[in-house]
mmCIF file of C-alpha atoms in Angstrom:
data_model
loop_
_atom_site.group_PDB
_atom_site.id
_atom_site.type_symbol
_atom_site.label_atom_id
_atom_site.label_comp_id
_atom_site.label_asym_id
_atom_site.label_seq_id
_atom_site.Cartn_x
_atom_site.Cartn_y
_atom_site.Cartn_z
ATOM 1 C CA MET A 149 6.528 30.216 6.746
ATOM 2 C CA THR A 150 8.054 26.769 7.315
ATOM 3 C CA ALA A 151 11.073 25.945 5.175
ATOM 4 C CA PRO A 152 10.527 23.014 2.787
ATOM 5 C CA HIS A 153 11.917 19.617 3.684
ATOM 6 C CA PRO A 154 15.445 19.154 2.221
ATOM 7 C CA LEU A 155 14.248 16.276 0.035
ATOM 8 C CA VAL A 156 11.468 18.448 -1.381
ATOM 9 C CA THR A 157 14.101 21.046 -2.242
ATOM 10 C CA ARG A 158 16.242 18.388 -3.927
ATOM 11 C CA ALA A 159 13.271 17.040 -5.856
ATOM 12 C CA ARG A 160 12.431 20.542 -7.077
ATOM 13 C CA SER A 161 16.023 21.134 -8.151
ATOM 14 C CA LEU A 162 16.122 17.848 -10.077
ATOM 15 C CA ALA A 163 12.754 18.553 -11.671
ATOM 16 C CA ASP A 164 13.581 22.077 -12.811
ATOM 17 C CA GLY A 165 17.207 21.536 -13.759
ATOM 18 C CA LEU A 166 17.176 18.050 -15.276
ATOM 19 C CA LEU A 167 13.856 16.234 -15.629
ATOM 20 C CA ALA A 168 11.482 18.820 -17.114
ATOM 21 C CA PRO A 169 13.942 20.221 -19.706
ATOM 22 C CA HIS A 170 14.451 16.726 -21.173
ATOM 23 C CA ALA A 171 10.991 15.237 -20.613
ATOM 24 C CA GLU A 172 9.829 15.311 -24.242
ATOM 25 C CA GLN A 173 13.060 13.671 -25.425
ATOM 26 C CA VAL A 174 12.869 11.017 -22.693
ATOM 27 C CA ASP A 175 9.248 10.340 -23.599
ATOM 28 C CA GLN A 176 10.285 9.370 -27.135
ATOM 29 C CA GLU A 177 13.324 7.332 -26.057
ATOM 30 C CA GLU A 178 13.853 5.833 -22.592
ATOM 31 C CA VAL A 179 14.626 6.983 -19.095
ATOM 32 C CA PRO A 180 18.398 7.533 -19.103
ATOM 33 C CA THR A 181 20.541 5.967 -16.415
ATOM 34 C CA SER A 182 21.967 9.440 -15.788
ATOM 35 C CA HIS A 183 18.524 10.576 -14.521
ATOM 36 C CA LEU A 184 18.399 7.633 -12.139
ATOM 37 C CA THR A 185 21.979 8.234 -11.026
ATOM 38 C CA GLU A 186 21.020 11.732 -9.920
ATOM 39 C CA ILE A 187 17.943 10.413 -8.114
ATOM 40 C CA ARG A 188 20.114 7.849 -6.323
ATOM 41 C CA ARG A 189 22.518 10.605 -5.242
ATOM 42 C CA SER A 190 19.699 12.855 -4.064
ATOM 43 C CA GLY A 191 18.545 10.553 -1.273
ATOM 44 C CA LEU A 192 15.014 10.395 -2.691
ATOM 45 C CA LEU A 193 15.103 6.597 -2.892
ATOM 46 C CA GLY A 194 15.274 6.505 0.891
ATOM 47 C CA LEU A 195 12.281 8.792 1.470
ATOM 48 C CA ASN A 196 10.198 6.223 3.335
ATOM 49 C CA ALA A 197 13.080 4.113 4.673
ATOM 50 C CA PRO A 198 13.952 3.994 8.396
ATOM 51 C CA LYS A 199 16.746 6.339 9.465
ATOM 52 C CA GLU A 200 18.652 3.497 11.130
ATOM 53 C CA TYR A 201 19.079 1.903 7.697
ATOM 54 C CA GLY A 202 20.234 5.091 6.006
ATOM 55 C CA GLY A 203 16.853 6.413 4.930
ATOM 56 C CA ALA A 204 15.097 9.699 5.629
ATOM 57 C CA GLY A 205 12.036 8.419 7.484
ATOM 58 C CA ALA A 206 10.134 11.314 5.917
ATOM 59 C CA PRO A 207 6.464 11.945 6.741
ATOM 60 C CA GLY A 208 3.715 11.182 4.264
ATOM 61 C CA ALA A 209 3.343 14.816 3.250
ATOM 62 C CA VAL A 210 6.944 14.873 2.003
ATOM 63 C CA LEU A 211 6.453 11.642 0.033
ATOM 64 C CA ARG A 212 3.380 13.116 -1.622
ATOM 65 C CA GLU A 213 4.988 16.456 -2.461
ATOM 66 C CA THR A 214 8.082 14.887 -3.997
ATOM 67 C CA ALA A 215 5.886 12.543 -6.043
ATOM 68 C CA GLU A 216 3.902 15.509 -7.360
ATOM 69 C CA ILE A 217 7.089 17.359 -8.289
ATOM 70 C CA LEU A 218 8.759 14.436 -10.078
ATOM 71 C CA ALA A 219 5.628 13.251 -11.893
ATOM 72 C CA GLY A 220 4.824 16.751 -13.092
ATOM 73 C CA ALA A 221 8.342 17.133 -14.469
ATOM 74 C CA CYS A 222 8.847 13.730 -16.149
ATOM 75 C CA CYS A 223 6.259 11.073 -15.443
ATOM 76 C CA SER A 224 8.372 8.270 -16.943
ATOM 77 C CA THR A 225 11.284 8.959 -14.612
ATOM 78 C CA TRP A 226 8.916 9.344 -11.659
ATOM 79 C CA PHE A 227 7.317 5.971 -12.438
ATOM 80 C CA VAL A 228 10.605 4.074 -12.574
ATOM 81 C CA GLN A 229 11.753 5.417 -9.222
ATOM 82 C CA ALA A 230 8.260 5.076 -7.731
ATOM 83 C CA GLN A 231 8.544 1.291 -8.024
ATOM 84 C CA HIS A 232 11.394 1.397 -5.531
ATOM 85 C CA HIS A 233 9.366 2.621 -2.573
ATOM 86 C CA THR A 234 7.152 -0.476 -2.276
ATOM 87 C CA PRO A 235 10.115 -2.848 -1.743
ATOM 88 C CA VAL A 236 11.519 -0.466 0.870
ATOM 89 C CA LEU A 237 8.202 -0.320 2.723
ATOM 90 C CA THR A 238 7.801 -4.092 2.458
ATOM 91 C CA LEU A 239 11.178 -4.710 4.062
ATOM 92 C CA ALA A 240 10.753 -1.974 6.656
ATOM 93 C CA GLY A 241 7.414 -3.333 7.812
ATOM 94 C CA ASN A 242 8.268 -7.023 8.003
ATOM 95 C CA GLU A 243 10.887 -9.319 9.488
ATOM 96 C CA GLY A 244 11.457 -11.459 6.411
ATOM 97 C CA PRO A 245 14.887 -13.031 5.810
ATOM 98 C CA ALA A 246 15.787 -10.435 3.139
ATOM 99 C CA ARG A 247 15.400 -7.419 5.425
ATOM 100 C CA GLU A 248 18.868 -7.142 6.943
ATOM 101 C CA ARG A 249 20.613 -7.910 3.664
ATOM 102 C CA LEU A 250 18.740 -5.498 1.400
ATOM 103 C CA LEU A 251 17.019 -2.709 3.328
ATOM 104 C CA GLY A 252 20.198 -0.683 3.857
ATOM 105 C CA PRO A 253 21.375 -0.783 0.212
ATOM 106 C CA LEU A 254 17.866 0.082 -0.986
ATOM 107 C CA ALA A 255 17.477 2.900 1.538
ATOM 108 C CA ARG A 256 20.827 4.427 0.549
ATOM 109 C CA GLY A 257 20.137 4.160 -3.190
ATOM 110 C CA GLU A 258 22.933 1.666 -3.758
ATOM 111 C CA LEU A 259 20.331 -0.646 -5.297
ATOM 112 C CA LEU A 260 17.289 0.354 -7.368
ATOM 113 C CA SER A 261 14.351 -2.038 -7.167
ATOM 114 C CA GLY A 262 11.352 -2.726 -9.321
ATOM 115 C CA VAL A 263 8.163 -4.579 -8.378
ATOM 116 C CA ALA A 264 6.125 -7.389 -9.898
ATOM 117 C CA TYR A 265 2.977 -7.775 -7.824
ATOM 118 C CA ALA A 266 -0.005 -6.020 -9.489
ATOM 119 C CA HIS A 267 -1.186 -9.424 -10.757
ATOM 120 C CA LEU A 268 -2.113 -10.291 -7.159
ATOM 121 C CA ARG A 269 -5.210 -8.136 -7.684
ATOM 122 C CA ALA A 270 -6.510 -10.753 -10.163
ATOM 123 C CA TYR A 271 -7.105 -13.263 -7.346
ATOM 124 C CA PRO A 272 -8.701 -15.855 -7.241
ATOM 125 C CA ARG A 273 -7.058 -16.137 -10.655
ATOM 126 C CA VAL A 274 -3.367 -16.844 -10.006
ATOM 127 C CA PRO A 275 -1.067 -15.603 -12.813
ATOM 128 C CA VAL A 276 2.029 -16.483 -10.753
ATOM 129 C CA ARG A 277 2.053 -19.597 -8.602
ATOM 130 C CA VAL A 278 4.628 -20.301 -5.893
ATOM 131 C CA THR A 279 5.476 -23.784 -4.635
ATOM 132 C CA PRO A 280 8.058 -24.931 -2.071
ATOM 133 C CA GLU A 281 11.107 -26.585 -3.593
ATOM 134 C CA ARG A 282 14.570 -27.492 -2.288
ATOM 135 C CA ALA A 283 14.516 -25.335 0.860
ATOM 136 C CA GLY A 284 13.323 -22.437 -1.249
ATOM 137 C CA TRP A 285 10.526 -21.427 -3.584
ATOM 138 C CA ARG A 286 9.663 -22.043 -7.233
ATOM 139 C CA PHE A 287 7.821 -19.391 -9.287
ATOM 140 C CA ASP A 288 5.791 -20.273 -12.394
ATOM 141 C CA GLY A 289 3.498 -18.155 -14.547
ATOM 142 C CA THR A 290 3.400 -14.742 -16.203
ATOM 143 C CA VAL A 291 3.919 -11.260 -14.795
ATOM 144 C CA PRO A 292 1.917 -9.092 -17.229
ATOM 145 C CA TRP A 293 3.638 -5.799 -16.341
ATOM 146 C CA TYR A 294 7.117 -5.088 -15.029
ATOM 147 C CA THR A 295 8.531 -1.556 -15.229
ATOM 148 C CA GLY A 296 12.214 -0.603 -15.279
ATOM 149 C CA TRP A 297 13.667 -3.640 -17.026
ATOM 150 C CA GLY A 298 17.295 -2.892 -17.819
ATOM 151 C CA LEU A 299 17.239 0.003 -15.352
ATOM 152 C CA ASN A 300 16.655 -1.763 -12.018
ATOM 153 C CA ASP A 301 19.193 -3.790 -10.074
ATOM 154 C CA VAL A 302 16.743 -6.064 -8.263
ATOM 155 C CA LEU A 303 13.044 -6.845 -8.410
ATOM 156 C CA LEU A 304 10.501 -7.778 -5.771
ATOM 157 C CA LEU A 305 8.445 -10.652 -7.172
ATOM 158 C CA ALA A 306 5.130 -11.864 -5.761
ATOM 159 C CA GLY A 307 3.083 -14.996 -6.246
ATOM 160 C CA VAL A 308 0.424 -17.059 -4.500
ATOM 161 C CA THR A 309 0.890 -20.483 -2.916
ATOM 162 C CA ASP A 310 -1.550 -23.391 -3.080
ATOM 163 C CA THR A 311 -2.705 -22.473 0.435
ATOM 164 C CA GLY A 312 -3.660 -18.922 -0.594
ATOM 165 C CA GLU A 313 -0.623 -17.275 0.916
ATOM 166 C CA VAL A 314 1.089 -14.330 -0.788
ATOM 167 C CA LEU A 315 4.870 -14.598 -0.965
ATOM 168 C CA PHE A 316 7.203 -11.728 -1.925
ATOM 169 C CA ALA A 317 10.857 -12.432 -2.708
ATOM 170 C CA PHE A 318 13.779 -10.559 -4.257
ATOM 171 C CA THR A 319 15.872 -11.573 -7.229
ATOM 172 C CA GLU A 320 18.259 -9.847 -9.614
ATOM 173 C CA ALA A 321 16.498 -7.883 -12.348
ATOM 174 C CA ARG A 322 18.030 -9.805 -15.245
ATOM 175 C CA GLU A 323 17.317 -12.840 -17.350
ATOM 176 C CA GLN A 324 18.293 -16.043 -15.553
ATOM 177 C CA PRO A 325 17.209 -19.691 -15.482
ATOM 178 C CA GLY A 326 13.448 -19.662 -15.085
ATOM 179 C CA LEU A 327 13.013 -15.928 -15.811
ATOM 180 C CA ARG A 328 12.685 -14.430 -19.288
ATOM 181 C CA ALA A 329 11.586 -10.914 -20.249
ATOM 182 C CA SER A 330 9.673 -9.820 -23.325
ATOM 183 C CA ALA A 331 10.860 -6.958 -25.484
ATOM 184 C CA PRO A 332 9.892 -3.561 -24.030
ATOM 185 C CA MET A 333 6.222 -2.890 -24.770
ATOM 186 C CA ARG A 334 5.157 -0.148 -27.134
ATOM 187 C CA LEU A 335 2.827 1.915 -24.988
ATOM 188 C CA ALA A 336 0.822 5.065 -25.669
ATOM 189 C CA ALA A 337 2.431 6.671 -22.624
ATOM 190 C CA LEU A 338 5.453 6.006 -20.408
ATOM 191 C CA GLY A 339 7.042 3.684 -22.934
ATOM 192 C CA ALA A 340 10.309 5.230 -21.792
ATOM 193 C CA ALA A 341 9.918 3.432 -18.457
ATOM 194 C CA ARG A 342 10.813 0.123 -20.148
ATOM 195 C CA THR A 343 7.815 -2.028 -19.255
ATOM 196 C CA VAL A 344 7.989 -5.723 -20.134
ATOM 197 C CA SER A 345 6.193 -8.939 -19.260
ATOM 198 C CA LEU A 346 8.068 -11.670 -17.428
ATOM 199 C CA GLU A 347 7.756 -15.388 -18.128
ATOM 200 C CA LEU A 348 8.504 -17.544 -15.106
ATOM 201 C CA ASP A 349 9.233 -21.207 -15.708
ATOM 202 C CA GLY A 350 10.682 -22.751 -12.590
ATOM 203 C CA LEU A 351 12.489 -19.675 -11.245
ATOM 204 C CA TRP A 352 13.965 -20.848 -7.939
ATOM 205 C CA LEU A 353 14.675 -18.442 -5.109
ATOM 206 C CA PRO A 354 16.159 -19.345 -1.714
ATOM 207 C CA GLU A 355 14.407 -18.744 1.596
ATOM 208 C CA GLU A 356 16.815 -15.882 2.322
ATOM 209 C CA ALA A 357 15.302 -13.954 -0.622
ATOM 210 C CA VAL A 358 11.851 -13.828 1.017
ATOM 211 C CA ALA A 359 10.606 -10.412 2.149
ATOM 212 C CA LEU A 360 7.037 -11.238 3.154
ATOM 213 C CA ARG A 361 4.612 -14.133 3.592
ATOM 214 C CA THR A 362 1.007 -13.356 4.480
ATOM 215 C CA PRO A 363 -2.522 -14.601 3.682
ATOM 216 C CA HIS A 364 -3.850 -13.099 0.476
ATOM 217 C CA GLU A 365 -6.894 -11.654 2.210
ATOM 218 C CA ARG A 366 -4.658 -9.730 4.613
ATOM 219 C CA TRP A 367 -2.502 -8.370 1.782
ATOM 220 C CA SER A 368 -5.568 -7.478 -0.275
ATOM 221 C CA ALA A 369 -7.139 -5.546 2.618
ATOM 222 C CA ALA A 370 -3.957 -3.484 3.040
ATOM 223 C CA ASP A 371 -3.695 -2.940 -0.727
ATOM 224 C CA ARG A 372 -7.258 -1.634 -0.826
ATOM 225 C CA LEU A 373 -6.424 0.988 1.785
ATOM 226 C CA ARG A 374 -3.529 2.202 -0.374
ATOM 227 C CA THR A 375 -5.244 2.199 -3.756
ATOM 228 C CA VAL A 376 -8.464 3.861 -2.598
ATOM 229 C CA ASN A 377 -6.600 7.140 -2.049
ATOM 230 C CA ALA A 378 -5.834 9.748 -4.717
ATOM 231 C CA ASN A 379 -2.440 9.355 -6.369
ATOM 232 C CA PRO A 380 -0.151 12.388 -5.805
ATOM 233 C CA ALA A 381 1.241 11.943 -9.336
ATOM 234 C CA VAL A 382 -2.225 12.843 -10.648
ATOM 235 C CA PHE A 383 -2.005 16.205 -8.898
ATOM 236 C CA GLY A 384 1.517 16.710 -10.250
ATOM 237 C CA VAL A 385 0.489 16.186 -13.870
ATOM 238 C CA THR A 386 -2.553 18.423 -13.321
ATOM 239 C CA GLU A 387 -0.330 21.199 -11.949
ATOM 240 C CA ALA A 388 1.978 20.883 -14.946
ATOM 241 C CA ALA A 389 -0.957 21.174 -17.349
ATOM 242 C CA LEU A 390 -2.272 24.279 -15.587
ATOM 243 C CA THR A 391 1.002 26.096 -16.267
ATOM 244 C CA LEU A 392 0.201 25.865 -19.991
ATOM 245 C CA LEU A 393 -3.131 27.704 -19.652
ATOM 246 C CA ASP A 394 -3.959 31.390 -19.504
ATOM 247 C CA GLU A 395 -5.002 32.588 -16.056
ATOM 248 C CA ASP A 396 -8.709 32.916 -16.896
ATOM 249 C CA THR A 397 -8.829 29.245 -17.847
ATOM 250 C CA ALA A 398 -6.470 28.026 -15.145
ATOM 251 C CA ALA A 399 -7.976 29.838 -12.154
ATOM 252 C CA PRO A 400 -11.200 27.821 -11.713
ATOM 253 C CA LEU A 401 -9.345 24.558 -12.350
ATOM 254 C CA ARG A 402 -6.678 25.518 -9.831
ATOM 255 C CA ALA A 403 -9.355 26.194 -7.235
ATOM 256 C CA ARG A 404 -10.860 22.763 -7.841
ATOM 257 C CA LEU A 405 -7.409 21.215 -7.611
ATOM 258 C CA THR A 406 -6.733 22.873 -4.265
ATOM 259 C CA ASP A 407 -10.060 21.671 -2.901
ATOM 260 C CA VAL A 408 -9.691 18.038 -4.029
ATOM 261 C CA ARG A 409 -6.057 17.770 -2.982
ATOM 262 C CA THR A 410 -6.683 19.324 0.439
ATOM 263 C CA ARG A 411 -9.551 16.958 1.172
ATOM 264 C CA ALA A 412 -7.745 13.880 -0.158
ATOM 265 C CA TYR A 413 -4.585 14.558 1.830
ATOM 266 C CA ALA A 414 -6.509 15.346 5.008
ATOM 267 C CA LEU A 415 -8.040 11.886 4.822
ATOM 268 C CA ALA A 416 -4.680 10.313 4.016
ATOM 269 C CA ASP A 417 -3.165 11.909 7.115
ATOM 270 C CA GLY A 418 -6.132 11.094 9.317
ATOM 271 C CA PRO A 419 -5.937 8.661 12.224
ATOM 272 C CA ALA A 420 -8.453 6.200 10.753
ATOM 273 C CA PRO A 421 -7.247 4.705 7.446
ATOM 274 C CA HIS A 422 -10.098 2.171 7.485
ATOM 275 C CA GLU A 423 -12.764 4.895 7.496
ATOM 276 C CA HIS A 424 -14.293 7.175 4.838
ATOM 277 C CA LEU A 425 -13.417 4.708 2.073
ATOM 278 C CA ALA A 426 -16.259 5.849 -0.178
ATOM 279 C CA GLU A 427 -15.172 9.482 0.171
ATOM 280 C CA ARG A 428 -11.529 8.580 -0.497
ATOM 281 C CA LEU A 429 -12.531 6.710 -3.640
ATOM 282 C CA ALA A 430 -14.745 9.558 -4.813
ATOM 283 C CA LEU A 431 -11.845 11.987 -4.376
ATOM 284 C CA ARG A 432 -9.547 9.671 -6.314
ATOM 285 C CA THR A 433 -12.060 9.706 -9.171
ATOM 286 C CA ARG A 434 -12.522 13.480 -8.974
ATOM 287 C CA ALA A 435 -8.752 13.958 -9.088
ATOM 288 C CA SER A 436 -8.522 11.833 -12.228
ATOM 289 C CA GLU A 437 -11.340 13.719 -13.907
ATOM 290 C CA LEU A 438 -9.763 17.054 -13.017
ATOM 291 C CA MET A 439 -6.464 15.861 -14.506
ATOM 292 C CA ARG A 440 -8.278 14.842 -17.686
ATOM 293 C CA THR A 441 -9.932 18.257 -17.897
ATOM 294 C CA ALA A 442 -6.686 20.158 -17.289
ATOM 295 C CA THR A 443 -4.641 18.169 -19.793
ATOM 296 C CA THR A 444 -7.417 18.432 -22.399
ATOM 297 C CA ALA A 445 -7.506 22.182 -21.859
ATOM 298 C CA ALA A 446 -3.743 22.292 -22.402
ATOM 299 C CA VAL A 447 -4.124 20.422 -25.703
ATOM 300 C CA VAL A 448 -6.914 22.748 -26.823
ATOM 301 C CA THR A 449 -4.826 25.780 -25.871
ATOM 302 C CA GLY A 450 -1.923 24.499 -27.944
ATOM 303 C CA GLY A 451 -4.058 23.907 -31.022
ATOM 304 C CA GLY A 452 -2.496 21.972 -33.880
ATOM 305 C CA ARG A 453 0.949 22.147 -32.276
ATOM 306 C CA SER A 454 -0.371 19.817 -29.566
ATOM 307 C CA MET A 455 -0.328 16.952 -32.052
ATOM 308 C CA LEU A 456 3.447 17.033 -32.293
ATOM 309 C CA LEU A 457 5.080 14.248 -30.309
ATOM 310 C CA THR A 458 7.529 16.849 -29.023
ATOM 311 C CA ASN A 459 4.717 18.944 -27.543
ATOM 312 C CA ARG A 460 4.422 19.115 -23.778
ATOM 313 C CA ALA A 461 0.619 19.334 -23.635
ATOM 314 C CA GLN A 462 0.229 16.222 -25.749
ATOM 315 C CA ARG A 463 2.722 14.320 -23.565
ATOM 316 C CA LEU A 464 0.853 15.332 -20.406
ATOM 317 C CA ALA A 465 -2.472 14.238 -21.934
ATOM 318 C CA ARG A 466 -1.058 10.785 -22.671
ATOM 319 C CA GLU A 467 0.453 10.567 -19.201
ATOM 320 C CA ALA A 468 -2.977 11.414 -17.807
ATOM 321 C CA LEU A 469 -4.453 8.444 -19.650
ATOM 322 C CA PHE A 470 -1.845 6.235 -18.046
ATOM 323 C CA LEU A 471 -2.439 7.534 -14.532
ATOM 324 C CA MET A 472 -6.183 6.937 -14.859
ATOM 325 C CA VAL A 473 -5.561 3.181 -14.995
ATOM 326 C CA GLN A 474 -2.344 2.860 -12.988
ATOM 327 C CA ALA A 475 -2.981 0.850 -9.776
ATOM 328 C CA GLN A 476 -6.567 0.416 -10.920
ATOM 329 C CA THR A 477 -8.783 -1.985 -8.991
ATOM 330 C CA ARG A 478 -12.259 -3.298 -9.778
ATOM 331 C CA GLU A 479 -13.597 -0.833 -7.233
ATOM 332 C CA SER A 480 -11.845 2.216 -8.642
ATOM 333 C CA ARG A 481 -12.738 1.261 -12.220
ATOM 334 C CA THR A 482 -16.419 0.890 -11.314
ATOM 335 C CA ASP A 483 -16.497 4.227 -9.525
ATOM 336 C CA HIS A 484 -14.729 6.036 -12.368
ATOM 337 C CA LEU A 485 -17.018 4.562 -15.015
ATOM 338 C CA ARG A 486 -20.039 5.521 -12.939
ATOM 339 C CA SER A 487 -18.804 9.107 -12.751
ATOM 340 C CA LEU A 488 -18.390 9.222 -16.523
ATOM 341 C CA THR A 489 -21.952 8.059 -17.187
ATOM 342 C CA ASP A 490 -23.807 10.005 -14.487
#
């Protein structure tokens, strides 16, 4: 039997020793900086970063397994740190001016980054517009969702230019001229992750802050290939719910979980990411429905106690609701709704 990757071992240790024991308390408060300090120290923030910049360069299977472990233990903490991996991948895969300045600190966990780009999926509506100004770029508009406010050091902000180009640039994750945050939103789940909206009114960023410039259609095509796949966090929350069930109830659900996960990950690891898109999407939907079934079964098993805000089953059920719509696209929403009405 192959020994687990060291980062999988560290993720499991953090999950069992720190995250899971405090998950209900965190859910009702906010992700503590002490949790994030331990994640920084663990090396998990450099999972997908190149080794030459201080990262682990871990394979996709390790990224997925650590995501399952962290999300199953404390979904709020997982979600804050999950934001970090997109900025790392963006810098690693492009030669933008910000790469040499920021990739190393992000890979080593010296900086924790958030992201503000989901609004790009609203195109041709443009919630955030970018215009050239003074040898740099001006951002105007509204970012509807930004997670980790007050917890992140920097944020990767995206907008669209008048020529239909997507531009990503880094700035400090704090209020500054041209950038104002709302109060943290009261959410049914993952409120502890400190999600706000951002108002941009002439935020100016220099050219050296730019991480990526690319036509929107090219970015959108790449985003579709990412979001069509099943989210490992969904499997992690499902696994956590199954531990709350008796074996007679859990066994058939566990078999379905193994089947869906095996098929989804085989496609994710396959040599042709542009193929089998309908099957990938169907597996994403099946994974979400299985998570809903497992977390509902956990609530039913717990009975009236499941209505307590301190109850694990109830927390997992709310987290499942969140994961059903996280990184949702028109395509995934349509497929999921179709599955619910068939």
